[in-house]
């Protein structure tokens, strides 16, 4: 079974991005978000309590009712939103508990691999904010995203090789004051 972000997680992220993009409009009606995002209003109604309970959204009832973000878009990371809807983002079940709850943890040869992958996932998702996504999206127009190899170099401050491990190099990039790691295969 592969690790996948559920529909609920993806839709929660899209809803939060829609609110961030339209924050200048004050409270935004759920029906408007549903129409722009092509998501059923009923499905969004199931997501709202999760975001409300964690104080991510502010609700306003009545004629001019709707929702808005409690904080600025730069205060919400993709990781924090997905953890609300997914529970956790660990790639394997043995990492669901801290310390690792697997009975084989002391002799497991693959545990460091899974711990490293978990760290990469967490570091990546916890260092991308709603604001970061909007900046990249708006820089490339409403036609959609370009693959990261096209837009990432525009934001790079540093390209530092951290180490070479066999056939791979680990590089550190600083993008909008955030660290991003890129592992690449070395040319032979």
mmCIF file with all atom_site columns, C-alpha atoms in Angstrom:
data_model
loop_
_atom_site.group_PDB
_atom_site.id
_atom_site.type_symbol
_atom_site.label_atom_id
_atom_site.label_alt_id
_atom_site.label_comp_id
_atom_site.label_asym_id
_atom_site.label_entity_id
_atom_site.label_seq_id
_atom_site.pdbx_PDB_ins_code
_atom_site.Cartn_x
_atom_site.Cartn_y
_atom_site.Cartn_z
_atom_site.occupancy
_atom_site.B_iso_or_equiv
_atom_site.pdbx_formal_charge
_atom_site.auth_seq_id
_atom_site.auth_comp_id
_atom_site.auth_asym_id
_atom_site.auth_atom_id
_atom_site.pdbx_PDB_model_num
ATOM 1   C CA . UNK A 1 1   ? 0.000   0.000  0.000   1.00 0.00 ? 1   UNK A CA 1
ATOM 2   C CA . UNK A 1 2   ? 1.479   3.345  -1.028  1.00 0.00 ? 2   UNK A CA 1
ATOM 3   C CA . UNK A 1 3   ? 1.308   6.568  0.953   1.00 0.00 ? 3   UNK A CA 1
ATOM 4   C CA . UNK A 1 4   ? -1.253  8.892  -0.578  1.00 0.00 ? 4   UNK A CA 1
ATOM 5   C CA . UNK A 1 5   ? -2.778  12.154 0.539   1.00 0.00 ? 5   UNK A CA 1
ATOM 6   C CA . UNK A 1 6   ? -6.540  11.678 0.765   1.00 0.00 ? 6   UNK A CA 1
ATOM 7   C CA . UNK A 1 7   ? -9.141  13.688 -1.095  1.00 0.00 ? 7   UNK A CA 1
ATOM 8   C CA . UNK A 1 8   ? -9.992  15.357 2.215   1.00 0.00 ? 8   UNK A CA 1
ATOM 9   C CA . UNK A 1 9   ? -6.389  16.548 2.599   1.00 0.00 ? 9   UNK A CA 1
ATOM 10  C CA . UNK A 1 10  ? -6.122  17.803 -0.967  1.00 0.00 ? 10  UNK A CA 1
ATOM 11  C CA . UNK A 1 11  ? -9.478  19.589 -0.782  1.00 0.00 ? 11  UNK A CA 1
ATOM 12  C CA . UNK A 1 12  ? -8.637  21.174 2.586   1.00 0.00 ? 12  UNK A CA 1
ATOM 13  C CA . UNK A 1 13  ? -5.443  22.547 1.067   1.00 0.00 ? 13  UNK A CA 1
ATOM 14  C CA . UNK A 1 14  ? -7.329  23.882 -1.975  1.00 0.00 ? 14  UNK A CA 1
ATOM 15  C CA . UNK A 1 15  ? -9.937  25.481 0.296   1.00 0.00 ? 15  UNK A CA 1
ATOM 16  C CA . UNK A 1 16  ? -7.251  27.179 2.397   1.00 0.00 ? 16  UNK A CA 1
ATOM 17  C CA . UNK A 1 17  ? -5.483  28.404 -0.751  1.00 0.00 ? 17  UNK A CA 1
ATOM 18  C CA . UNK A 1 18  ? -8.760  29.761 -2.124  1.00 0.00 ? 18  UNK A CA 1
ATOM 19  C CA . UNK A 1 19  ? -9.354  31.655 1.128   1.00 0.00 ? 19  UNK A CA 1
ATOM 20  C CA . UNK A 1 20  ? -5.784  32.971 1.051   1.00 0.00 ? 20  UNK A CA 1
ATOM 21  C CA . UNK A 1 21  ? -6.167  34.120 -2.544  1.00 0.00 ? 21  UNK A CA 1
ATOM 22  C CA . UNK A 1 22  ? -9.482  35.884 -1.808  1.00 0.00 ? 22  UNK A CA 1
ATOM 23  C CA . UNK A 1 23  ? -8.703  37.188 1.683   1.00 0.00 ? 23  UNK A CA 1
ATOM 24  C CA . UNK A 1 24  ? -9.120  40.801 0.557   1.00 0.00 ? 24  UNK A CA 1
ATOM 25  C CA . UNK A 1 25  ? -12.842 39.998 0.042   1.00 0.00 ? 25  UNK A CA 1
ATOM 26  C CA . UNK A 1 26  ? -13.397 39.422 3.772   1.00 0.00 ? 26  UNK A CA 1
ATOM 27  C CA . UNK A 1 27  ? -15.573 36.421 4.565   1.00 0.00 ? 27  UNK A CA 1
ATOM 28  C CA . UNK A 1 28  ? -15.913 34.071 1.595   1.00 0.00 ? 28  UNK A CA 1
ATOM 29  C CA . UNK A 1 29  ? -19.047 31.979 1.098   1.00 0.00 ? 29  UNK A CA 1
ATOM 30  C CA . UNK A 1 30  ? -18.555 28.220 0.943   1.00 0.00 ? 30  UNK A CA 1
ATOM 31  C CA . UNK A 1 31  ? -20.614 28.061 -2.250  1.00 0.00 ? 31  UNK A CA 1
ATOM 32  C CA . UNK A 1 32  ? -18.133 30.427 -3.931  1.00 0.00 ? 32  UNK A CA 1
ATOM 33  C CA . UNK A 1 33  ? -15.152 28.296 -2.892  1.00 0.00 ? 33  UNK A CA 1
ATOM 34  C CA . UNK A 1 34  ? -16.982 25.175 -4.063  1.00 0.00 ? 34  UNK A CA 1
ATOM 35  C CA . UNK A 1 35  ? -17.710 26.733 -7.459  1.00 0.00 ? 35  UNK A CA 1
ATOM 36  C CA . UNK A 1 36  ? -14.158 28.035 -8.021  1.00 0.00 ? 36  UNK A CA 1
ATOM 37  C CA . UNK A 1 37  ? -12.521 24.801 -6.872  1.00 0.00 ? 37  UNK A CA 1
ATOM 38  C CA . UNK A 1 38  ? -15.051 22.462 -8.485  1.00 0.00 ? 38  UNK A CA 1
ATOM 39  C CA . UNK A 1 39  ? -15.600 20.695 -5.149  1.00 0.00 ? 39  UNK A CA 1
ATOM 40  C CA . UNK A 1 40  ? -19.031 19.826 -3.798  1.00 0.00 ? 40  UNK A CA 1
ATOM 41  C CA . UNK A 1 41  ? -20.235 22.212 -1.086  1.00 0.00 ? 41  UNK A CA 1
ATOM 42  C CA . UNK A 1 42  ? -21.298 19.201 0.999   1.00 0.00 ? 42  UNK A CA 1
ATOM 43  C CA . UNK A 1 43  ? -17.732 17.862 0.940   1.00 0.00 ? 43  UNK A CA 1
ATOM 44  C CA . UNK A 1 44  ? -16.368 21.244 2.025   1.00 0.00 ? 44  UNK A CA 1
ATOM 45  C CA . UNK A 1 45  ? -18.927 21.279 4.861   1.00 0.00 ? 45  UNK A CA 1
ATOM 46  C CA . UNK A 1 46  ? -17.239 18.128 6.192   1.00 0.00 ? 46  UNK A CA 1
ATOM 47  C CA . UNK A 1 47  ? -13.798 19.756 6.068   1.00 0.00 ? 47  UNK A CA 1
ATOM 48  C CA . UNK A 1 48  ? -14.763 23.052 7.722   1.00 0.00 ? 48  UNK A CA 1
ATOM 49  C CA . UNK A 1 49  ? -15.192 21.621 11.271  1.00 0.00 ? 49  UNK A CA 1
ATOM 50  C CA . UNK A 1 50  ? -11.682 20.137 11.138  1.00 0.00 ? 50  UNK A CA 1
ATOM 51  C CA . UNK A 1 51  ? -10.181 23.500 10.182  1.00 0.00 ? 51  UNK A CA 1
ATOM 52  C CA . UNK A 1 52  ? -12.443 25.417 12.582  1.00 0.00 ? 52  UNK A CA 1
ATOM 53  C CA . UNK A 1 53  ? -11.595 23.196 15.557  1.00 0.00 ? 53  UNK A CA 1
ATOM 54  C CA . UNK A 1 54  ? -7.901  23.914 15.056  1.00 0.00 ? 54  UNK A CA 1
ATOM 55  C CA . UNK A 1 55  ? -8.507  27.657 14.812  1.00 0.00 ? 55  UNK A CA 1
ATOM 56  C CA . UNK A 1 56  ? -7.433  27.874 11.170  1.00 0.00 ? 56  UNK A CA 1
ATOM 57  C CA . UNK A 1 57  ? -10.720 29.467 10.066  1.00 0.00 ? 57  UNK A CA 1
ATOM 58  C CA . UNK A 1 58  ? -13.001 32.196 11.355  1.00 0.00 ? 58  UNK A CA 1
ATOM 59  C CA . UNK A 1 59  ? -16.689 31.796 10.575  1.00 0.00 ? 59  UNK A CA 1
ATOM 60  C CA . UNK A 1 60  ? -19.319 34.488 10.144  1.00 0.00 ? 60  UNK A CA 1
ATOM 61  C CA . UNK A 1 61  ? -22.992 33.542 10.007  1.00 0.00 ? 61  UNK A CA 1
ATOM 62  C CA . UNK A 1 62  ? -25.754 35.438 8.297   1.00 0.00 ? 62  UNK A CA 1
ATOM 63  C CA . UNK A 1 63  ? -26.285 37.330 5.064   1.00 0.00 ? 63  UNK A CA 1
ATOM 64  C CA . UNK A 1 64  ? -22.609 38.247 4.555   1.00 0.00 ? 64  UNK A CA 1
ATOM 65  C CA . UNK A 1 65  ? -21.523 34.964 6.097   1.00 0.00 ? 65  UNK A CA 1
ATOM 66  C CA . UNK A 1 66  ? -18.639 32.786 5.121   1.00 0.00 ? 66  UNK A CA 1
ATOM 67  C CA . UNK A 1 67  ? -15.115 31.930 6.173   1.00 0.00 ? 67  UNK A CA 1
ATOM 68  C CA . UNK A 1 68  ? -11.730 33.558 6.285   1.00 0.00 ? 68  UNK A CA 1
ATOM 69  C CA . UNK A 1 69  ? -8.287  32.635 7.524   1.00 0.00 ? 69  UNK A CA 1
ATOM 70  C CA . UNK A 1 70  ? -7.549  33.476 11.154  1.00 0.00 ? 70  UNK A CA 1
ATOM 71  C CA . UNK A 1 71  ? -3.891  34.198 10.330  1.00 0.00 ? 71  UNK A CA 1
ATOM 72  C CA . UNK A 1 72  ? -1.930  35.460 7.339   1.00 0.00 ? 72  UNK A CA 1
ATOM 73  C CA . UNK A 1 73  ? -1.258  32.902 4.550   1.00 0.00 ? 73  UNK A CA 1
ATOM 74  C CA . UNK A 1 74  ? 2.445   32.825 5.495   1.00 0.00 ? 74  UNK A CA 1
ATOM 75  C CA . UNK A 1 75  ? 1.462   31.340 8.881   1.00 0.00 ? 75  UNK A CA 1
ATOM 76  C CA . UNK A 1 76  ? -0.013  28.111 7.439   1.00 0.00 ? 76  UNK A CA 1
ATOM 77  C CA . UNK A 1 77  ? 2.241   25.356 6.168   1.00 0.00 ? 77  UNK A CA 1
ATOM 78  C CA . UNK A 1 78  ? 1.142   22.577 3.852   1.00 0.00 ? 78  UNK A CA 1
ATOM 79  C CA . UNK A 1 79  ? 2.323   20.125 6.525   1.00 0.00 ? 79  UNK A CA 1
ATOM 80  C CA . UNK A 1 80  ? 0.125   21.640 9.240   1.00 0.00 ? 80  UNK A CA 1
ATOM 81  C CA . UNK A 1 81  ? -2.965  21.527 7.011   1.00 0.00 ? 81  UNK A CA 1
ATOM 82  C CA . UNK A 1 82  ? -2.359  17.963 5.859   1.00 0.00 ? 82  UNK A CA 1
ATOM 83  C CA . UNK A 1 83  ? -1.707  16.721 9.406   1.00 0.00 ? 83  UNK A CA 1
ATOM 84  C CA . UNK A 1 84  ? -5.119  18.032 10.427  1.00 0.00 ? 84  UNK A CA 1
ATOM 85  C CA . UNK A 1 85  ? -6.868  15.996 7.760   1.00 0.00 ? 85  UNK A CA 1
ATOM 86  C CA . UNK A 1 86  ? -4.532  12.987 7.442   1.00 0.00 ? 86  UNK A CA 1
ATOM 87  C CA . UNK A 1 87  ? -3.531  12.498 11.077  1.00 0.00 ? 87  UNK A CA 1
ATOM 88  C CA . UNK A 1 88  ? 0.135   11.988 10.315  1.00 0.00 ? 88  UNK A CA 1
ATOM 89  C CA . UNK A 1 89  ? 2.287   11.862 7.223   1.00 0.00 ? 89  UNK A CA 1
ATOM 90  C CA . UNK A 1 90  ? 4.658   9.028  8.099   1.00 0.00 ? 90  UNK A CA 1
ATOM 91  C CA . UNK A 1 91  ? 5.562   6.801  5.145   1.00 0.00 ? 91  UNK A CA 1
ATOM 92  C CA . UNK A 1 92  ? 5.478   3.555  7.183   1.00 0.00 ? 92  UNK A CA 1
ATOM 93  C CA . UNK A 1 93  ? 3.412   2.430  10.181  1.00 0.00 ? 93  UNK A CA 1
ATOM 94  C CA . UNK A 1 94  ? 6.414   1.783  12.446  1.00 0.00 ? 94  UNK A CA 1
ATOM 95  C CA . UNK A 1 95  ? 7.069   5.545  12.585  1.00 0.00 ? 95  UNK A CA 1
ATOM 96  C CA . UNK A 1 96  ? 3.551   6.404  13.779  1.00 0.00 ? 96  UNK A CA 1
ATOM 97  C CA . UNK A 1 97  ? 4.765   6.452  17.391  1.00 0.00 ? 97  UNK A CA 1
ATOM 98  C CA . UNK A 1 98  ? 7.672   8.226  19.016  1.00 0.00 ? 98  UNK A CA 1
ATOM 99  C CA . UNK A 1 99  ? 9.796   6.477  20.088  1.00 0.00 ? 99  UNK A CA 1
ATOM 100 C CA . UNK A 1 100 ? 9.461   3.973  17.266  1.00 0.00 ? 100 UNK A CA 1
ATOM 101 C CA . UNK A 1 101 ? 6.970   1.335  18.416  1.00 0.00 ? 101 UNK A CA 1
ATOM 102 C CA . UNK A 1 102 ? 8.155   -1.553 16.259  1.00 0.00 ? 102 UNK A CA 1
ATOM 103 C CA . UNK A 1 103 ? 9.453   -4.605 18.114  1.00 0.00 ? 103 UNK A CA 1
ATOM 104 C CA . UNK A 1 104 ? 12.254  -4.912 15.510  1.00 0.00 ? 104 UNK A CA 1
ATOM 105 C CA . UNK A 1 105 ? 13.482  -1.323 15.909  1.00 0.00 ? 105 UNK A CA 1
ATOM 106 C CA . UNK A 1 106 ? 16.829  -2.359 17.462  1.00 0.00 ? 106 UNK A CA 1
ATOM 107 C CA . UNK A 1 107 ? 17.776  -4.688 14.598  1.00 0.00 ? 107 UNK A CA 1
ATOM 108 C CA . UNK A 1 108 ? 15.843  -3.166 11.674  1.00 0.00 ? 108 UNK A CA 1
ATOM 109 C CA . UNK A 1 109 ? 18.240  -2.412 8.849   1.00 0.00 ? 109 UNK A CA 1
ATOM 110 C CA . UNK A 1 110 ? 15.653  -0.261 7.001   1.00 0.00 ? 110 UNK A CA 1
ATOM 111 C CA . UNK A 1 111 ? 14.577  1.929  9.943   1.00 0.00 ? 111 UNK A CA 1
ATOM 112 C CA . UNK A 1 112 ? 17.123  4.700  9.170   1.00 0.00 ? 112 UNK A CA 1
ATOM 113 C CA . UNK A 1 113 ? 15.884  4.757  5.560   1.00 0.00 ? 113 UNK A CA 1
ATOM 114 C CA . UNK A 1 114 ? 12.258  5.278  6.661   1.00 0.00 ? 114 UNK A CA 1
ATOM 115 C CA . UNK A 1 115 ? 13.270  7.832  9.281   1.00 0.00 ? 115 UNK A CA 1
ATOM 116 C CA . UNK A 1 116 ? 15.190  9.767  6.612   1.00 0.00 ? 116 UNK A CA 1
ATOM 117 C CA . UNK A 1 117 ? 12.259  9.676  4.200   1.00 0.00 ? 117 UNK A CA 1
ATOM 118 C CA . UNK A 1 118 ? 9.939   10.824 6.984   1.00 0.00 ? 118 UNK A CA 1
ATOM 119 C CA . UNK A 1 119 ? 12.262  13.752 7.731   1.00 0.00 ? 119 UNK A CA 1
ATOM 120 C CA . UNK A 1 120 ? 12.452  14.760 4.060   1.00 0.00 ? 120 UNK A CA 1
ATOM 121 C CA . UNK A 1 121 ? 8.645   14.681 3.753   1.00 0.00 ? 121 UNK A CA 1
ATOM 122 C CA . UNK A 1 122 ? 8.161   16.677 6.968   1.00 0.00 ? 122 UNK A CA 1
ATOM 123 C CA . UNK A 1 123 ? 10.886  19.209 6.118   1.00 0.00 ? 123 UNK A CA 1
ATOM 124 C CA . UNK A 1 124 ? 9.459   19.732 2.635   1.00 0.00 ? 124 UNK A CA 1
ATOM 125 C CA . UNK A 1 125 ? 5.800   20.112 3.638   1.00 0.00 ? 125 UNK A CA 1
ATOM 126 C CA . UNK A 1 126 ? 6.552   22.124 6.789   1.00 0.00 ? 126 UNK A CA 1
ATOM 127 C CA . UNK A 1 127 ? 8.575   24.662 4.818   1.00 0.00 ? 127 UNK A CA 1
ATOM 128 C CA . UNK A 1 128 ? 6.003   25.524 2.172   1.00 0.00 ? 128 UNK A CA 1
ATOM 129 C CA . UNK A 1 129 ? 3.358   28.023 3.207   1.00 0.00 ? 129 UNK A CA 1
ATOM 130 C CA . UNK A 1 130 ? 0.127   29.029 1.531   1.00 0.00 ? 130 UNK A CA 1
ATOM 131 C CA . UNK A 1 131 ? 1.871   32.306 0.686   1.00 0.00 ? 131 UNK A CA 1
ATOM 132 C CA . UNK A 1 132 ? 4.736   30.458 -1.017  1.00 0.00 ? 132 UNK A CA 1
ATOM 133 C CA . UNK A 1 133 ? 2.301   28.545 -3.217  1.00 0.00 ? 133 UNK A CA 1
ATOM 134 C CA . UNK A 1 134 ? 0.404   31.704 -4.153  1.00 0.00 ? 134 UNK A CA 1
ATOM 135 C CA . UNK A 1 135 ? 3.619   33.564 -5.033  1.00 0.00 ? 135 UNK A CA 1
ATOM 136 C CA . UNK A 1 136 ? 4.764   30.809 -7.401  1.00 0.00 ? 136 UNK A CA 1
ATOM 137 C CA . UNK A 1 137 ? 1.278   30.372 -8.873  1.00 0.00 ? 137 UNK A CA 1
ATOM 138 C CA . UNK A 1 138 ? 0.806   34.092 -9.453  1.00 0.00 ? 138 UNK A CA 1
ATOM 139 C CA . UNK A 1 139 ? 4.294   34.436 -10.977 1.00 0.00 ? 139 UNK A CA 1
ATOM 140 C CA . UNK A 1 140 ? 3.316   31.982 -13.704 1.00 0.00 ? 140 UNK A CA 1
ATOM 141 C CA . UNK A 1 141 ? -0.192  33.225 -14.348 1.00 0.00 ? 141 UNK A CA 1
ATOM 142 C CA . UNK A 1 142 ? -3.424  31.349 -14.002 1.00 0.00 ? 142 UNK A CA 1
ATOM 143 C CA . UNK A 1 143 ? -2.368  28.771 -16.593 1.00 0.00 ? 143 UNK A CA 1
ATOM 144 C CA . UNK A 1 144 ? -0.973  26.505 -13.901 1.00 0.00 ? 144 UNK A CA 1
ATOM 145 C CA . UNK A 1 145 ? 2.283   25.351 -12.437 1.00 0.00 ? 145 UNK A CA 1
ATOM 146 C CA . UNK A 1 146 ? 5.477   24.682 -14.292 1.00 0.00 ? 146 UNK A CA 1
ATOM 147 C CA . UNK A 1 147 ? 7.591   21.735 -13.148 1.00 0.00 ? 147 UNK A CA 1
ATOM 148 C CA . UNK A 1 148 ? 9.883   22.793 -10.304 1.00 0.00 ? 148 UNK A CA 1
ATOM 149 C CA . UNK A 1 149 ? 12.999  22.670 -12.507 1.00 0.00 ? 149 UNK A CA 1
ATOM 150 C CA . UNK A 1 150 ? 11.578  25.744 -14.314 1.00 0.00 ? 150 UNK A CA 1
ATOM 151 C CA . UNK A 1 151 ? 10.509  27.951 -11.430 1.00 0.00 ? 151 UNK A CA 1
ATOM 152 C CA . UNK A 1 152 ? 12.844  26.938 -8.601  1.00 0.00 ? 152 UNK A CA 1
ATOM 153 C CA . UNK A 1 153 ? 16.028  28.601 -9.958  1.00 0.00 ? 153 UNK A CA 1
ATOM 154 C CA . UNK A 1 154 ? 14.295  32.001 -9.950  1.00 0.00 ? 154 UNK A CA 1
ATOM 155 C CA . UNK A 1 155 ? 14.095  31.895 -6.151  1.00 0.00 ? 155 UNK A CA 1
ATOM 156 C CA . UNK A 1 156 ? 17.476  30.375 -5.314  1.00 0.00 ? 156 UNK A CA 1
ATOM 157 C CA . UNK A 1 157 ? 19.916  32.215 -3.083  1.00 0.00 ? 157 UNK A CA 1
ATOM 158 C CA . UNK A 1 158 ? 22.361  29.360 -2.560  1.00 0.00 ? 158 UNK A CA 1
ATOM 159 C CA . UNK A 1 159 ? 23.282  26.105 -4.259  1.00 0.00 ? 159 UNK A CA 1
ATOM 160 C CA . UNK A 1 160 ? 25.602  24.321 -1.879  1.00 0.00 ? 160 UNK A CA 1
ATOM 161 C CA . UNK A 1 161 ? 26.636  20.694 -2.213  1.00 0.00 ? 161 UNK A CA 1
ATOM 162 C CA . UNK A 1 162 ? 26.421  19.098 1.236   1.00 0.00 ? 162 UNK A CA 1
ATOM 163 C CA . UNK A 1 163 ? 27.839  15.712 0.416   1.00 0.00 ? 163 UNK A CA 1
ATOM 164 C CA . UNK A 1 164 ? 28.274  12.910 -2.068  1.00 0.00 ? 164 UNK A CA 1
ATOM 165 C CA . UNK A 1 165 ? 26.889  9.515  -1.139  1.00 0.00 ? 165 UNK A CA 1
ATOM 166 C CA . UNK A 1 166 ? 27.779  6.828  -3.670  1.00 0.00 ? 166 UNK A CA 1
ATOM 167 C CA . UNK A 1 167 ? 26.042  7.825  -6.920  1.00 0.00 ? 167 UNK A CA 1
ATOM 168 C CA . UNK A 1 168 ? 24.047  10.653 -5.320  1.00 0.00 ? 168 UNK A CA 1
ATOM 169 C CA . UNK A 1 169 ? 24.707  14.244 -4.253  1.00 0.00 ? 169 UNK A CA 1
ATOM 170 C CA . UNK A 1 170 ? 22.739  16.079 -1.612  1.00 0.00 ? 170 UNK A CA 1
ATOM 171 C CA . UNK A 1 171 ? 22.425  19.806 -2.253  1.00 0.00 ? 171 UNK A CA 1
ATOM 172 C CA . UNK A 1 172 ? 21.014  22.545 -0.061  1.00 0.00 ? 172 UNK A CA 1
ATOM 173 C CA . UNK A 1 173 ? 18.978  25.334 -1.622  1.00 0.00 ? 173 UNK A CA 1
ATOM 174 C CA . UNK A 1 174 ? 17.687  28.340 0.265   1.00 0.00 ? 174 UNK A CA 1
ATOM 175 C CA . UNK A 1 175 ? 14.393  29.426 -1.223  1.00 0.00 ? 175 UNK A CA 1
ATOM 176 C CA . UNK A 1 176 ? 12.545  32.384 0.298   1.00 0.00 ? 176 UNK A CA 1
ATOM 177 C CA . UNK A 1 177 ? 14.665  31.950 3.471   1.00 0.00 ? 177 UNK A CA 1
ATOM 178 C CA . UNK A 1 178 ? 13.715  28.262 3.726   1.00 0.00 ? 178 UNK A CA 1
ATOM 179 C CA . UNK A 1 179 ? 15.979  25.279 3.318   1.00 0.00 ? 179 UNK A CA 1
ATOM 180 C CA . UNK A 1 180 ? 15.175  22.830 0.552   1.00 0.00 ? 180 UNK A CA 1
ATOM 181 C CA . UNK A 1 181 ? 17.177  19.684 -0.050  1.00 0.00 ? 181 UNK A CA 1
ATOM 182 C CA . UNK A 1 182 ? 17.597  18.090 -3.452  1.00 0.00 ? 182 UNK A CA 1
ATOM 183 C CA . UNK A 1 183 ? 19.120  14.676 -3.974  1.00 0.00 ? 183 UNK A CA 1
ATOM 184 C CA . UNK A 1 184 ? 20.420  14.107 -7.495  1.00 0.00 ? 184 UNK A CA 1
ATOM 185 C CA . UNK A 1 185 ? 22.081  11.186 -9.260  1.00 0.00 ? 185 UNK A CA 1
ATOM 186 C CA . UNK A 1 186 ? 25.678  11.943 -10.226 1.00 0.00 ? 186 UNK A CA 1
ATOM 187 C CA . UNK A 1 187 ? 26.619  11.615 -13.896 1.00 0.00 ? 187 UNK A CA 1
ATOM 188 C CA . UNK A 1 188 ? 28.994  8.779  -14.670 1.00 0.00 ? 188 UNK A CA 1
#
